[in-house]
Short mmCIF file of C-alpha atoms and ligand atoms in Angstrom, two decimals:
data_model
loop_
_atom_site.label_atom_id
_atom_site.label_comp_id
_atom_site.label_asym_id
_atom_site.label_seq_id
_atom_site.Cartn_x
_atom_site.Cartn_y
_atom_site.Cartn_z
CA MET A 964 56.53 179.00 214.44
CA ASN A 965 52.74 178.52 214.80
CA ASP A 966 52.22 182.22 214.35
CA LEU A 967 54.52 182.25 211.29
CA LEU A 968 52.67 179.22 209.85
CA LYS A 969 49.19 180.50 210.56
CA HIS A 970 49.76 184.02 209.24
CA THR A 971 52.14 183.65 206.57
CA ILE A 972 52.27 180.20 205.17
CA TYR A 973 48.88 179.28 204.84
CA LYS A 974 48.25 182.53 202.96
CA ASP A 975 51.16 181.88 200.69
CA PRO A 976 50.88 178.70 198.63
CA GLU A 977 54.70 179.08 197.65
CA ARG A 978 55.96 179.01 201.33
CA PHE A 979 53.35 176.36 202.07
CA ARG A 980 54.93 174.12 199.39
CA LEU A 981 58.46 174.82 200.46
CA VAL A 982 57.91 174.04 204.11
CA ARG A 983 56.19 170.73 203.02
CA LYS A 984 59.40 170.13 200.77
CA ILE A 985 61.49 170.22 204.13
CA PHE A 986 59.69 167.22 205.33
CA GLU A 987 59.89 165.35 202.01
CA LEU A 988 63.62 165.86 201.68
CA TYR A 989 64.49 165.06 205.33
CA ALA A 990 62.20 161.92 205.22
CA THR A 991 64.35 160.43 202.51
CA GLY A 992 67.03 160.10 204.85
CA ASN A 993 69.76 161.30 202.35
CA TYR A 994 70.05 164.73 203.62
CA SER A 995 71.38 166.28 206.97
CA LEU A 996 69.53 169.09 208.53
CA LYS A 997 72.39 171.31 206.97
CA ASP A 998 71.75 169.94 203.56
CA VAL A 999 68.07 170.56 203.92
CA ARG A 1000 68.83 174.13 204.88
CA LYS A 1001 70.95 174.69 202.01
CA LEU A 1002 68.48 173.17 199.57
CA ILE A 1003 65.43 174.88 200.94
CA THR A 1004 67.29 178.37 201.03
CA SER A 1005 68.24 178.07 197.28
CA ALA A 1006 64.73 176.94 196.47
CA GLY A 1007 63.76 180.53 197.90
CA LEU A 1008 62.52 179.94 201.51
CA LEU A 1009 63.54 182.69 203.89
CA SER A 1010 62.23 183.86 207.40
CA ARG A 1011 59.81 186.42 207.57
CA LYS A 1012 62.68 188.89 208.00
CA LYS A 1013 64.27 187.64 204.75
CA ASN A 1014 67.09 185.69 206.48
CA MET A 1015 68.21 182.20 205.79
CA LEU A 1016 66.57 179.74 208.25
CA SER A 1017 68.88 178.43 210.68
CA VAL A 1018 69.52 174.74 211.20
CA SER A 1019 67.55 174.86 214.51
CA ASN A 1020 64.62 176.54 212.65
CA ILE A 1021 64.57 173.50 210.22
CA GLN A 1022 64.78 171.16 213.27
CA SER A 1023 61.89 172.76 214.91
CA ILE A 1024 59.84 172.67 211.85
CA LEU A 1025 60.42 169.05 211.40
CA SER A 1026 59.55 168.45 215.26
CA ASN A 1027 56.31 170.43 215.13
CA SER A 1028 53.18 168.39 215.02
CA PHE A 1029 51.25 171.42 214.00
CA TYR A 1030 52.02 170.64 210.18
CA TYR A 1031 50.12 167.40 210.24
CA GLY A 1032 47.19 168.80 211.96
CA VAL A 1033 47.54 168.81 215.88
CA PHE A 1034 49.21 171.16 218.19
CA LYS A 1035 50.18 171.61 221.81
CA TYR A 1036 48.92 174.57 223.98
CA ASN A 1037 49.75 174.69 227.57
CA GLY A 1038 51.08 171.16 227.33
CA GLU A 1039 47.60 169.84 226.02
CA MET A 1040 47.17 168.38 222.62
CA TYR A 1041 44.41 169.90 220.56
CA ASP A 1042 43.02 168.80 217.17
CA GLY A 1043 43.77 171.65 214.79
CA LYS A 1044 40.91 173.21 212.76
CA HIS A 1045 43.39 174.07 209.98
CA GLU A 1046 44.01 171.86 206.94
CA PRO A 1047 47.27 169.80 207.61
CA MET A 1048 50.13 170.70 205.56
CA ILE A 1049 51.60 167.17 205.56
CA ALA A 1050 50.50 163.71 206.19
CA LYS A 1051 51.10 162.11 209.62
CA LYS A 1052 53.15 159.50 208.02
CA LEU A 1053 55.39 161.79 206.51
CA PHE A 1054 55.89 163.59 209.83
CA GLU A 1055 56.47 160.25 211.54
CA ALA A 1056 59.15 159.21 208.90
CA CYS A 1057 61.08 162.58 209.67
CA GLN A 1058 60.87 161.67 213.57
CA LYS A 1059 62.37 158.33 212.68
CA VAL A 1060 65.27 159.72 210.61
CA MET A 1061 65.91 162.09 213.36
CA ALA A 1062 66.01 159.37 216.07
CA ASP A 1063 68.33 157.19 213.90
CA ARG A 1064 70.66 160.02 213.53
CA SER A 1065 70.99 160.76 217.13
CA ARG A 1066 71.98 157.21 218.02
CA PRO A 1067 75.67 156.40 218.00
CA LYS A 1068 76.68 154.88 214.80
CA LYS A 1069 78.48 151.57 214.44
CA PRO A 1070 81.38 151.35 212.05
CA SER A 1071 79.78 151.26 208.76
CA GLN A 1072 80.83 149.14 205.77
CA LYS A 1073 82.38 150.94 202.77
CA GLU A 1074 79.60 152.52 200.78
CA TYR A 1075 79.19 152.44 197.08
CA PRO A 1076 76.90 155.33 196.09
CA PHE A 1077 76.40 154.12 192.55
CA ARG A 1078 75.45 150.50 193.11
CA ASN A 1079 72.14 149.12 191.85
CA MET A 1080 71.93 151.99 189.32
CA LEU A 1081 73.43 151.10 186.11
CA ASN A 1082 73.59 148.30 183.61
CA CYS A 1083 76.13 147.46 181.19
CA GLY A 1084 75.61 149.12 177.79
CA GLU A 1085 77.32 146.09 175.93
CA CYS A 1086 75.79 143.05 177.62
CA GLY A 1087 72.97 144.47 179.75
CA CYS A 1088 74.31 142.93 182.92
CA ALA A 1089 74.22 144.86 186.17
CA ILE A 1090 77.17 147.18 187.25
CA THR A 1091 78.70 146.12 190.52
CA SER A 1092 81.38 147.63 192.69
CA GLU A 1093 84.52 146.58 194.65
CA THR A 1094 87.58 148.16 196.17
CA GLN A 1095 91.02 147.76 194.86
CA LYS A 1096 94.13 149.35 196.77
CA GLY A 1097 91.78 151.53 198.55
CA HIS A 1098 89.94 152.96 195.57
CA SER A 1099 86.16 152.22 194.56
CA TYR A 1100 85.74 150.64 191.07
CA TYR A 1101 82.54 149.79 189.30
CA ARG A 1102 82.42 147.11 186.71
CA CYS A 1103 80.04 144.96 184.62
CA THR A 1104 79.28 141.55 186.27
CA LYS A 1105 79.51 139.77 183.06
CA LYS A 1106 77.05 137.06 184.43
CA ARG A 1107 75.32 136.49 181.30
CA ASP A 1108 78.18 137.22 178.71
CA LYS A 1109 81.65 136.38 179.68
CA LYS A 1110 83.01 137.87 176.50
CA CYS A 1111 81.76 141.36 177.40
CA SER A 1112 84.81 143.84 176.75
CA GLN A 1113 83.90 146.56 179.22
CA LYS A 1114 86.42 147.56 181.67
CA TYR A 1115 86.55 149.09 185.12
CA ILE A 1116 85.62 152.63 185.86
CA ARG A 1117 86.95 154.56 188.91
CA GLU A 1118 84.29 156.04 191.17
CA GLU A 1119 85.68 159.48 190.88
CA VAL A 1120 85.28 159.25 187.03
CA LEU A 1121 81.88 157.86 187.28
CA ALA A 1122 80.68 160.62 189.84
CA GLU A 1123 81.59 163.23 187.15
CA GLU A 1124 79.70 161.22 184.54
CA VAL A 1125 76.48 161.20 186.79
CA ALA A 1126 76.95 164.98 187.59
CA ASN A 1127 77.00 165.51 183.87
CA GLU A 1128 73.75 163.80 183.46
CA LEU A 1129 72.19 165.57 186.30
CA GLN A 1130 73.13 168.98 184.73
CA LYS A 1131 71.28 167.76 181.46
CA VAL A 1132 68.00 167.79 183.39
CA SER A 1133 68.68 170.85 185.47
CA LEU A 1134 67.24 174.50 185.08
CA SER A 1135 69.13 177.73 186.06
CA SER A 1136 67.37 179.63 188.82
CA ALA A 1137 66.61 182.48 186.44
CA TRP A 1138 64.61 179.90 184.04
CA ALA A 1139 63.04 178.32 187.08
CA GLU A 1140 61.86 181.64 188.49
CA TRP A 1141 60.55 182.80 185.17
CA MET A 1142 58.57 179.56 184.80
CA LEU A 1143 57.01 179.61 188.17
CA GLY A 1144 56.06 183.35 187.66
CA GLU A 1145 54.19 182.25 184.52
CA LEU A 1146 52.41 179.48 186.16
CA ASN A 1147 51.33 181.82 189.02
CA LYS A 1148 49.96 184.20 186.34
CA GLU A 1149 47.96 181.46 184.66
CA GLU A 1150 46.71 180.44 188.06
CA ALA A 1151 45.65 183.87 188.67
CA GLU A 1152 43.89 184.05 185.39
CA ALA A 1153 42.23 180.66 185.75
CA ALA A 1154 41.00 181.63 189.33
CA GLN A 1155 39.65 184.92 188.03
CA SER A 1156 37.53 183.10 185.26
CA GLY A 1157 36.63 180.36 187.61
CA ALA A 1158 35.36 182.94 190.16
CA VAL A 1159 32.92 184.40 187.83
CA PHE A 1160 31.66 180.97 186.80
CA ALA A 1161 31.21 179.79 190.29
CA GLN A 1162 29.44 183.14 191.42
CA ASN A 1163 26.92 182.66 188.62
CA LEU A 1164 26.09 179.20 189.95
CA LYS A 1165 25.99 180.56 193.51
CA ASP A 1166 23.57 183.43 192.53
CA LYS A 1167 21.32 180.95 190.72
CA ILE A 1168 21.22 178.79 193.76
CA LYS A 1169 20.29 181.74 195.77
CA GLU A 1170 17.47 182.56 193.44
CA LEU A 1171 15.93 179.21 193.72
CA GLU A 1172 16.22 179.34 197.47
CA GLY A 1173 14.16 182.65 197.21
CA LYS A 1174 11.60 181.00 194.99
CA LEU A 1175 11.21 178.21 197.62
CA ASP A 1176 10.30 180.83 200.19
CA LEU A 1177 7.99 182.48 198.11
CA LEU A 1178 6.39 179.32 197.25
CA LEU A 1179 6.04 178.22 200.75
CA ASP A 1180 4.50 181.63 201.62
CA ALA A 1181 2.00 181.10 198.66
CA HIS A 1182 0.99 177.81 199.95
CA LEU A 1183 0.41 178.96 203.71
CA ASP A 1184 -1.57 181.96 202.33
CA GLY A 1185 -3.75 179.28 200.64
CA THR A 1186 -3.09 181.01 197.22
CA ILE A 1187 -1.79 177.60 195.79
CA SER A 1188 -3.12 174.08 196.67
CA ARG A 1189 -0.88 171.50 198.56
CA GLU A 1190 -0.54 169.44 195.33
CA GLU A 1191 0.60 172.46 193.31
CA TYR A 1192 3.05 173.36 196.17
CA ILE A 1193 4.51 169.85 196.20
CA ALA A 1194 4.92 169.49 192.46
CA LYS A 1195 6.70 172.88 192.10
CA LYS A 1196 8.77 172.47 195.22
CA GLU A 1197 10.16 169.12 193.76
CA LYS A 1198 11.03 170.84 190.49
CA ILE A 1199 13.06 173.77 192.31
CA ILE A 1200 14.69 171.28 194.70
CA THR A 1201 15.82 169.05 191.69
CA GLU A 1202 17.24 172.04 189.90
CA LYS A 1203 19.10 173.42 192.89
CA ALA A 1204 20.65 170.00 193.62
CA GLU A 1205 21.87 169.83 189.99
CA LEU A 1206 23.45 173.37 190.35
CA SER A 1207 24.99 172.52 193.72
CA GLU A 1208 26.53 169.39 192.14
CA LYS A 1209 28.06 171.41 189.35
CA LEU A 1210 29.56 173.92 191.86
CA LYS A 1211 31.12 171.11 193.95
CA ASP A 1212 32.55 169.42 190.86
CA PHE A 1213 34.11 172.69 189.80
CA GLU A 1214 35.52 173.34 193.16
CA ARG A 1215 36.98 169.82 193.30
CA ASN A 1216 38.49 169.82 189.83
CA GLY A 1217 40.04 173.37 189.60
CA ASN A 1218 43.55 173.43 188.08
CA HIS A 1219 45.06 170.05 188.91
CA TRP A 1220 47.80 170.36 186.35
CA LEU A 1221 49.34 173.24 187.99
CA GLU A 1222 50.84 171.57 191.02
CA PRO A 1223 52.59 168.89 189.02
CA ALA A 1224 53.96 171.42 186.79
CA ARG A 1225 55.32 173.35 189.78
CA GLN A 1226 56.93 170.18 191.23
CA PHE A 1227 58.56 169.53 187.93
CA ILE A 1228 60.22 172.97 187.71
CA LEU A 1229 61.32 172.70 191.37
CA ALA A 1230 62.74 169.24 190.95
CA ALA A 1231 64.56 170.56 187.79
CA GLN A 1232 66.28 173.10 189.83
CA GLN A 1233 67.01 170.66 192.56
CA ALA A 1234 68.99 168.52 189.98
CA LYS A 1235 71.28 171.51 189.39
CA ILE A 1236 71.66 172.07 193.10
CA ILE A 1237 72.46 168.30 193.68
CA ALA A 1238 74.96 168.30 190.67
CA LEU A 1239 76.66 171.20 192.10
CA GLN A 1240 76.93 169.91 195.53
CA GLU A 1241 78.34 166.72 194.45
CA ASN A 1242 76.20 164.73 196.89
CA PRO A 1243 76.52 161.32 195.08
CA VAL A 1244 73.71 159.57 197.05
CA ALA A 1245 71.22 162.44 196.44
CA GLY A 1246 72.28 162.50 192.91
CA ARG A 1247 71.79 158.80 192.37
CA ASP A 1248 68.44 158.79 193.88
CA PHE A 1249 67.39 161.77 191.64
CA ILE A 1250 68.48 160.02 188.68
CA LYS A 1251 66.74 156.88 189.35
CA ARG A 1252 63.67 158.73 190.14
CA ILE A 1253 63.52 160.64 186.73
CA SER A 1254 64.79 157.94 184.45
CA SER A 1255 63.63 154.56 183.27
CA ASN A 1256 66.87 153.20 182.14
CA ARG A 1257 70.52 153.88 182.98
CA VAL A 1258 73.56 152.55 180.96
CA LEU A 1259 77.25 152.44 181.37
CA LEU A 1260 79.29 152.10 178.14
CA SER A 1261 82.95 152.73 177.52
CA GLN A 1262 83.18 154.91 180.77
CA LYS A 1263 80.18 157.08 179.75
CA VAL A 1264 76.85 157.25 181.39
CA ALA A 1265 73.71 157.59 179.42
CA ILE A 1266 70.23 157.77 180.85
CA GLU A 1267 66.78 157.31 179.36
CA PRO A 1268 64.77 160.05 180.86
CA LYS A 1269 61.08 159.45 181.75
CA LYS A 1270 58.46 161.48 179.64
CA SER A 1271 58.50 164.97 181.09
CA TRP A 1272 62.18 165.03 181.66
CA GLN A 1273 63.03 164.24 178.06
CA ILE A 1274 62.29 167.96 176.93
CA LEU A 1275 65.10 169.12 179.24
CA TYR A 1276 67.39 166.30 178.64
CA ASN A 1277 67.36 167.03 174.80
CA LEU A 1278 67.98 170.68 175.06
CA PRO A 1279 71.26 172.04 174.19
CA ALA A 1280 73.23 173.20 177.24
CA GLU A 1281 72.93 176.84 176.34
CA ALA A 1282 69.18 176.87 176.18
CA ARG A 1283 68.98 175.13 179.58
CA SER A 1284 71.44 177.48 181.52
CA ALA A 1285 70.85 180.77 179.79
CA GLU A 1286 69.15 183.49 181.54
CA ALA A 1287 65.59 183.71 180.95
CA THR A 1288 64.84 186.03 178.08
CA ASN A 1289 61.75 186.30 175.96
CA SER A 1290 63.22 185.01 172.72
CA GLN A 1291 64.10 181.70 174.19
CA HIS A 1292 60.66 180.88 176.05
CA THR A 1293 59.11 179.84 173.08
CA ILE A 1294 61.49 177.09 172.26
CA TRP A 1295 60.20 174.39 174.53
CA LEU A 1296 57.90 175.84 177.36
CA PRO A 1297 55.21 173.33 177.90
CA ARG A 1298 51.73 174.84 176.94
ZN1 LIG B 461 78.88 143.95 180.30
#
Protein backbone atom coordinates (compact mmCIF):
# COMPACT_ATOMS: atom_id res chain seq x y z
CA MET A 1 0.00 0.00 0.00
CA ASN A 2 2.86 2.41 0.78
CA ASP A 3 4.15 1.75 -2.64
CA LEU A 4 0.78 2.46 -4.18
CA LEU A 5 0.50 5.63 -2.16
CA LYS A 6 3.93 7.00 -2.92
CA HIS A 7 3.90 6.24 -6.57
CA THR A 8 0.34 6.71 -7.57
CA ILE A 9 -1.68 8.70 -5.13
CA TYR A 10 0.62 11.62 -4.50
CA LYS A 11 1.01 12.13 -8.21
CA ASP A 12 -2.72 11.97 -8.70
CA PRO A 13 -4.78 14.54 -6.76
CA GLU A 14 -8.00 12.74 -7.69
CA ARG A 15 -6.88 9.50 -5.99
CA PHE A 16 -5.47 11.50 -3.11
CA ARG A 17 -8.86 13.08 -2.54
CA LEU A 18 -10.78 9.81 -2.82
CA VAL A 19 -8.51 7.99 -0.38
CA ARG A 20 -8.94 10.83 2.09
CA LYS A 21 -12.71 10.49 1.56
CA ILE A 22 -12.47 6.89 2.81
CA PHE A 23 -11.29 8.19 6.17
CA GLU A 24 -13.89 10.95 6.25
CA LEU A 25 -16.78 8.59 5.50
CA TYR A 26 -15.70 5.94 7.95
CA ALA A 27 -15.03 8.41 10.76
CA THR A 28 -18.71 9.48 10.74
CA GLY A 29 -19.56 6.05 12.13
CA ASN A 30 -22.52 5.88 9.76
CA TYR A 31 -20.93 3.51 7.27
CA SER A 32 -19.66 -0.03 7.45
CA LEU A 33 -16.49 -1.02 5.62
CA LYS A 34 -18.76 -2.47 2.97
CA ASP A 35 -20.71 0.80 2.62
CA VAL A 36 -17.47 2.76 2.31
CA ARG A 37 -16.25 0.37 -0.34
CA LYS A 38 -19.45 0.77 -2.32
CA LEU A 39 -19.47 4.58 -2.08
CA ILE A 40 -15.83 5.01 -2.92
CA THR A 41 -15.98 2.62 -5.84
CA SER A 42 -18.89 4.46 -7.36
CA ALA A 43 -17.01 7.71 -6.78
CA GLY A 44 -14.31 6.25 -9.01
CA LEU A 45 -11.57 4.79 -6.80
CA LEU A 46 -10.18 1.56 -8.22
CA SER A 47 -7.01 -0.40 -7.60
CA ARG A 48 -4.03 0.10 -9.86
CA LYS A 49 -5.20 -2.84 -11.89
CA LYS A 50 -8.58 -1.12 -12.27
CA ASN A 51 -10.35 -3.54 -9.94
CA MET A 52 -12.80 -2.66 -7.22
CA LEU A 53 -10.98 -2.36 -3.87
CA SER A 54 -11.76 -5.19 -1.48
CA VAL A 55 -13.17 -4.71 2.00
CA SER A 56 -9.78 -5.73 3.42
CA ASN A 57 -8.09 -3.12 1.18
CA ILE A 58 -10.35 -0.51 2.73
CA GLN A 59 -9.57 -1.79 6.20
CA SER A 60 -5.82 -1.74 5.64
CA ILE A 61 -5.99 1.82 4.27
CA LEU A 62 -7.92 2.87 7.37
CA SER A 63 -5.33 1.24 9.64
CA ASN A 64 -2.24 2.62 7.90
CA SER A 65 -0.55 5.42 9.85
CA PHE A 66 1.36 6.38 6.72
CA TYR A 67 -1.59 8.55 5.72
CA TYR A 68 -1.18 10.94 8.60
CA GLY A 69 2.57 11.21 8.19
CA VAL A 70 4.34 8.38 10.02
CA PHE A 71 5.16 4.87 8.93
CA LYS A 72 6.68 1.67 10.25
CA TYR A 73 9.62 -0.03 8.64
CA ASN A 74 11.05 -3.21 10.13
CA GLY A 75 8.91 -2.60 13.19
CA GLU A 76 10.35 0.85 13.79
CA MET A 77 8.29 4.05 13.57
CA TYR A 78 9.54 6.77 11.24
CA ASP A 79 8.50 10.34 10.71
CA GLY A 80 7.54 10.48 7.06
CA LYS A 81 9.05 13.13 4.85
CA HIS A 82 5.86 13.20 2.80
CA GLU A 83 3.01 15.64 3.23
CA PRO A 84 0.38 13.94 5.42
CA MET A 85 -2.81 13.18 3.57
CA ILE A 86 -5.07 13.36 6.59
CA ALA A 87 -4.97 14.82 10.08
CA LYS A 88 -3.95 12.53 12.92
CA LYS A 89 -7.28 13.36 14.56
CA LEU A 90 -9.20 11.92 11.62
CA PHE A 91 -7.06 8.79 11.67
CA GLU A 92 -7.75 8.33 15.37
CA ALA A 93 -11.48 8.84 14.88
CA CYS A 94 -11.40 5.95 12.40
CA GLN A 95 -9.49 3.72 14.83
CA LYS A 96 -12.14 4.45 17.44
CA VAL A 97 -14.99 3.52 15.10
CA MET A 98 -13.17 0.31 14.22
CA ALA A 99 -12.58 -0.58 17.88
CA ASP A 100 -16.22 0.17 18.80
CA ARG A 101 -17.44 -2.04 15.99
CA SER A 102 -15.35 -5.01 17.06
CA ARG A 103 -16.79 -4.91 20.57
CA PRO A 104 -19.81 -7.15 21.15
CA LYS A 105 -23.01 -5.11 20.99
CA LYS A 106 -25.53 -4.87 23.77
CA PRO A 107 -29.11 -5.08 22.62
CA SER A 108 -29.88 -1.58 21.39
CA GLN A 109 -33.03 0.39 21.76
CA LYS A 110 -35.21 0.87 18.75
CA GLU A 111 -33.76 3.55 16.55
CA TYR A 112 -35.61 6.33 14.83
CA PRO A 113 -33.46 7.54 11.96
CA PHE A 114 -35.51 10.70 11.33
CA ARG A 115 -35.64 11.95 14.87
CA ASN A 116 -34.19 15.43 15.52
CA MET A 117 -34.43 16.31 11.90
CA LEU A 118 -37.76 17.94 11.15
CA ASN A 119 -40.09 20.63 12.40
CA CYS A 120 -43.83 20.78 11.96
CA GLY A 121 -44.78 22.98 9.00
CA GLU A 122 -47.95 24.12 10.71
CA CYS A 123 -46.91 25.05 14.25
CA GLY A 124 -43.11 24.87 14.13
CA CYS A 125 -42.75 22.31 16.94
CA ALA A 126 -40.25 19.45 16.74
CA ILE A 127 -41.26 16.18 15.09
CA THR A 128 -40.90 13.25 17.46
CA SER A 129 -41.23 9.51 17.02
CA GLU A 130 -42.89 6.53 18.65
CA THR A 131 -43.79 2.92 18.05
CA GLN A 132 -47.37 1.73 17.62
CA LYS A 133 -48.14 -1.93 16.99
CA GLY A 134 -44.58 -2.59 15.87
CA HIS A 135 -44.45 0.31 13.40
CA SER A 136 -42.47 3.51 13.76
CA TYR A 137 -44.43 6.73 13.46
CA TYR A 138 -43.44 10.39 13.47
CA ARG A 139 -45.61 13.24 14.66
CA CYS A 140 -45.67 16.86 15.79
CA THR A 141 -45.12 17.23 19.55
CA LYS A 142 -47.73 20.05 19.58
CA LYS A 143 -45.98 21.43 22.62
CA ARG A 144 -46.62 25.05 21.77
CA ASP A 145 -49.90 24.72 19.92
CA LYS A 146 -52.35 22.05 21.04
CA LYS A 147 -54.63 22.88 18.12
CA CYS A 148 -52.07 21.88 15.48
CA SER A 149 -53.96 19.67 13.03
CA GLN A 150 -51.03 17.61 11.68
CA LYS A 151 -51.34 13.82 11.77
CA TYR A 152 -48.96 10.90 12.15
CA ILE A 153 -46.71 9.76 9.33
CA ARG A 154 -45.35 6.23 9.02
CA GLU A 155 -41.59 5.82 8.88
CA GLU A 156 -41.71 4.10 5.48
CA VAL A 157 -43.61 7.02 3.96
CA LEU A 158 -41.29 9.54 5.57
CA ALA A 159 -38.24 7.63 4.30
CA GLU A 160 -39.56 7.94 0.77
CA GLU A 161 -40.09 11.67 1.24
CA VAL A 162 -36.53 12.06 2.48
CA ALA A 163 -35.21 10.07 -0.48
CA ASN A 164 -37.16 12.40 -2.80
CA GLU A 165 -35.51 15.44 -1.27
CA LEU A 166 -32.10 13.82 -1.59
CA GLN A 167 -32.77 13.14 -5.22
CA LYS A 168 -33.37 16.86 -5.74
CA VAL A 169 -29.83 17.72 -4.73
CA SER A 170 -28.09 14.92 -6.57
CA LEU A 171 -26.21 14.73 -9.84
CA SER A 172 -26.02 11.89 -12.30
CA SER A 173 -22.53 10.47 -12.63
CA ALA A 174 -22.38 11.70 -16.24
CA TRP A 175 -22.87 15.26 -15.02
CA ALA A 176 -20.47 14.94 -12.16
CA GLU A 177 -17.81 13.49 -14.41
CA TRP A 178 -18.23 16.28 -16.93
CA MET A 179 -18.03 18.94 -14.25
CA LEU A 180 -14.96 17.42 -12.63
CA GLY A 181 -13.36 17.30 -16.06
CA GLU A 182 -14.08 21.00 -16.63
CA LEU A 183 -12.57 21.83 -13.25
CA ASN A 184 -9.45 19.87 -14.11
CA LYS A 185 -9.14 21.80 -17.37
CA GLU A 186 -9.48 25.11 -15.58
CA GLU A 187 -6.95 24.03 -13.02
CA ALA A 188 -4.48 23.09 -15.75
CA GLU A 189 -4.98 26.45 -17.48
CA ALA A 190 -4.59 28.38 -14.25
CA ALA A 191 -1.49 26.37 -13.39
CA GLN A 192 0.02 27.17 -16.77
CA SER A 193 -0.46 30.92 -16.61
CA GLY A 194 0.59 30.80 -12.97
CA ALA A 195 3.78 28.99 -13.89
CA VAL A 196 4.75 31.77 -16.32
CA PHE A 197 4.10 34.40 -13.67
CA ALA A 198 6.12 32.52 -11.04
CA GLN A 199 8.97 31.87 -13.46
CA ASN A 200 9.20 35.60 -14.19
CA LEU A 201 9.56 36.34 -10.52
CA LYS A 202 12.15 33.62 -10.08
CA ASP A 203 14.16 34.93 -13.05
CA LYS A 204 14.15 38.44 -11.59
CA ILE A 205 15.27 37.15 -8.19
CA LYS A 206 18.10 35.26 -9.83
CA GLU A 207 19.13 38.36 -11.72
CA LEU A 208 19.32 40.31 -8.47
CA GLU A 209 21.46 37.58 -6.91
CA GLY A 210 23.82 37.91 -9.85
CA LYS A 211 23.97 41.65 -9.30
CA LEU A 212 24.87 41.11 -5.64
CA ASP A 213 27.79 38.91 -6.68
CA LEU A 214 29.05 41.51 -9.14
CA LEU A 215 28.69 44.20 -6.54
CA LEU A 216 30.71 42.25 -4.01
CA ASP A 217 33.44 41.60 -6.60
CA ALA A 218 33.53 45.31 -7.41
CA HIS A 219 33.92 46.16 -3.77
CA LEU A 220 36.65 43.56 -3.22
CA ASP A 221 38.49 44.83 -6.31
CA GLY A 222 38.38 48.28 -4.85
CA THR A 223 36.38 49.55 -7.82
CA ILE A 224 33.69 50.94 -5.50
CA SER A 225 33.95 52.27 -1.98
CA ARG A 226 32.53 50.53 1.07
CA GLU A 227 29.81 53.21 1.45
CA GLU A 228 28.76 52.79 -2.16
CA TYR A 229 28.77 49.01 -1.75
CA ILE A 230 26.58 49.11 1.35
CA ALA A 231 24.08 51.53 -0.19
CA LYS A 232 23.71 49.56 -3.43
CA LYS A 233 23.56 46.25 -1.62
CA GLU A 234 20.72 47.45 0.57
CA LYS A 235 18.72 48.54 -2.45
CA ILE A 236 19.12 45.18 -4.19
CA ILE A 237 18.33 43.16 -1.07
CA THR A 238 15.15 45.14 -0.43
CA GLU A 239 14.01 44.57 -3.99
CA LYS A 240 14.79 40.87 -3.74
CA ALA A 241 12.80 40.52 -0.51
CA GLU A 242 9.79 42.16 -2.15
CA LEU A 243 9.90 39.78 -5.07
CA SER A 244 10.30 36.74 -2.82
CA GLU A 245 7.30 37.85 -0.80
CA LYS A 246 5.26 38.18 -3.99
CA LEU A 247 6.29 34.69 -5.05
CA LYS A 248 5.36 33.21 -1.68
CA ASP A 249 1.97 34.94 -1.75
CA PHE A 250 1.30 33.56 -5.17
CA GLU A 251 2.28 30.02 -4.19
CA ARG A 252 0.12 30.19 -1.10
CA ASN A 253 -3.03 31.55 -2.66
CA GLY A 254 -3.16 29.58 -5.90
CA ASN A 255 -6.65 28.41 -6.84
CA HIS A 256 -8.37 27.94 -3.56
CA TRP A 257 -11.87 27.91 -5.03
CA LEU A 258 -11.22 24.70 -6.96
CA GLU A 259 -11.19 22.29 -4.06
CA PRO A 260 -14.53 23.44 -2.57
CA ALA A 261 -16.06 23.17 -6.04
CA ARG A 262 -14.82 19.59 -6.33
CA GLN A 263 -16.15 18.74 -2.90
CA PHE A 264 -19.52 20.12 -3.89
CA ILE A 265 -19.73 17.98 -7.02
CA LEU A 266 -18.65 14.84 -5.20
CA ALA A 267 -21.15 15.49 -2.42
CA ALA A 268 -23.91 16.05 -4.98
CA GLN A 269 -23.07 12.69 -6.45
CA GLN A 270 -23.02 11.15 -3.03
CA ALA A 271 -26.58 12.38 -2.46
CA LYS A 272 -27.70 10.21 -5.31
CA ILE A 273 -25.86 7.20 -3.97
CA ILE A 274 -27.39 7.65 -0.54
CA ALA A 275 -30.88 8.08 -1.97
CA LEU A 276 -30.52 4.96 -4.04
CA GLN A 277 -29.05 2.94 -1.22
CA GLU A 278 -31.83 3.92 1.11
CA ASN A 279 -29.44 4.28 3.97
CA PRO A 280 -31.73 6.39 6.17
CA VAL A 281 -29.15 7.49 8.72
CA ALA A 282 -26.66 8.60 6.11
CA GLY A 283 -29.49 10.29 4.22
CA ARG A 284 -30.60 12.16 7.30
CA ASP A 285 -27.07 13.33 8.09
CA PHE A 286 -26.54 14.45 4.55
CA ILE A 287 -29.79 16.41 4.48
CA LYS A 288 -28.95 18.04 7.79
CA ARG A 289 -25.56 19.07 6.46
CA ILE A 290 -26.85 20.73 3.30
CA SER A 291 -30.00 22.39 4.60
CA SER A 292 -30.71 25.14 7.07
CA ASN A 293 -34.33 24.22 7.68
CA ARG A 294 -36.48 21.08 7.25
CA VAL A 295 -40.22 20.96 7.54
CA LEU A 296 -42.90 18.27 7.57
CA LEU A 297 -46.33 19.42 6.44
CA SER A 298 -49.30 17.27 5.41
CA GLN A 299 -47.04 14.23 5.05
CA LYS A 300 -44.64 16.10 2.75
CA VAL A 301 -41.03 16.96 3.55
CA ALA A 302 -39.57 20.24 2.32
CA ILE A 303 -36.01 21.33 2.95
CA GLU A 304 -34.44 24.75 2.67
CA PRO A 305 -31.08 24.06 1.05
CA LYS A 306 -27.99 26.02 2.00
CA LYS A 307 -26.66 28.46 -0.58
CA SER A 308 -24.68 26.37 -3.05
CA TRP A 309 -27.25 23.58 -2.97
CA GLN A 310 -30.15 25.81 -4.02
CA ILE A 311 -29.11 25.75 -7.65
CA LEU A 312 -29.39 21.99 -7.80
CA TYR A 313 -32.52 21.82 -5.68
CA ASN A 314 -34.43 24.21 -7.92
CA LEU A 315 -33.51 22.54 -11.20
CA PRO A 316 -36.13 20.51 -13.01
CA ALA A 317 -35.53 16.79 -12.56
CA GLU A 318 -34.72 16.27 -16.25
CA ALA A 319 -31.91 18.78 -16.16
CA ARG A 320 -30.38 17.20 -13.09
CA SER A 321 -30.40 13.64 -14.24
CA ALA A 322 -29.90 14.11 -17.97
CA GLU A 323 -26.76 12.92 -19.62
CA ALA A 324 -24.19 15.64 -19.82
CA THR A 325 -24.54 17.31 -23.20
CA ASN A 326 -23.25 20.63 -24.41
CA SER A 327 -26.54 22.46 -24.73
CA GLN A 328 -27.42 21.93 -21.10
CA HIS A 329 -24.23 22.97 -19.42
CA THR A 330 -24.92 26.62 -19.89
CA ILE A 331 -28.14 26.47 -17.89
CA TRP A 332 -26.65 26.57 -14.49
CA LEU A 333 -23.02 25.70 -14.34
CA PRO A 334 -21.36 28.03 -11.84
CA ARG A 335 -18.73 30.16 -13.55
ZN1 LIG B 1 -47.52 20.97 14.62
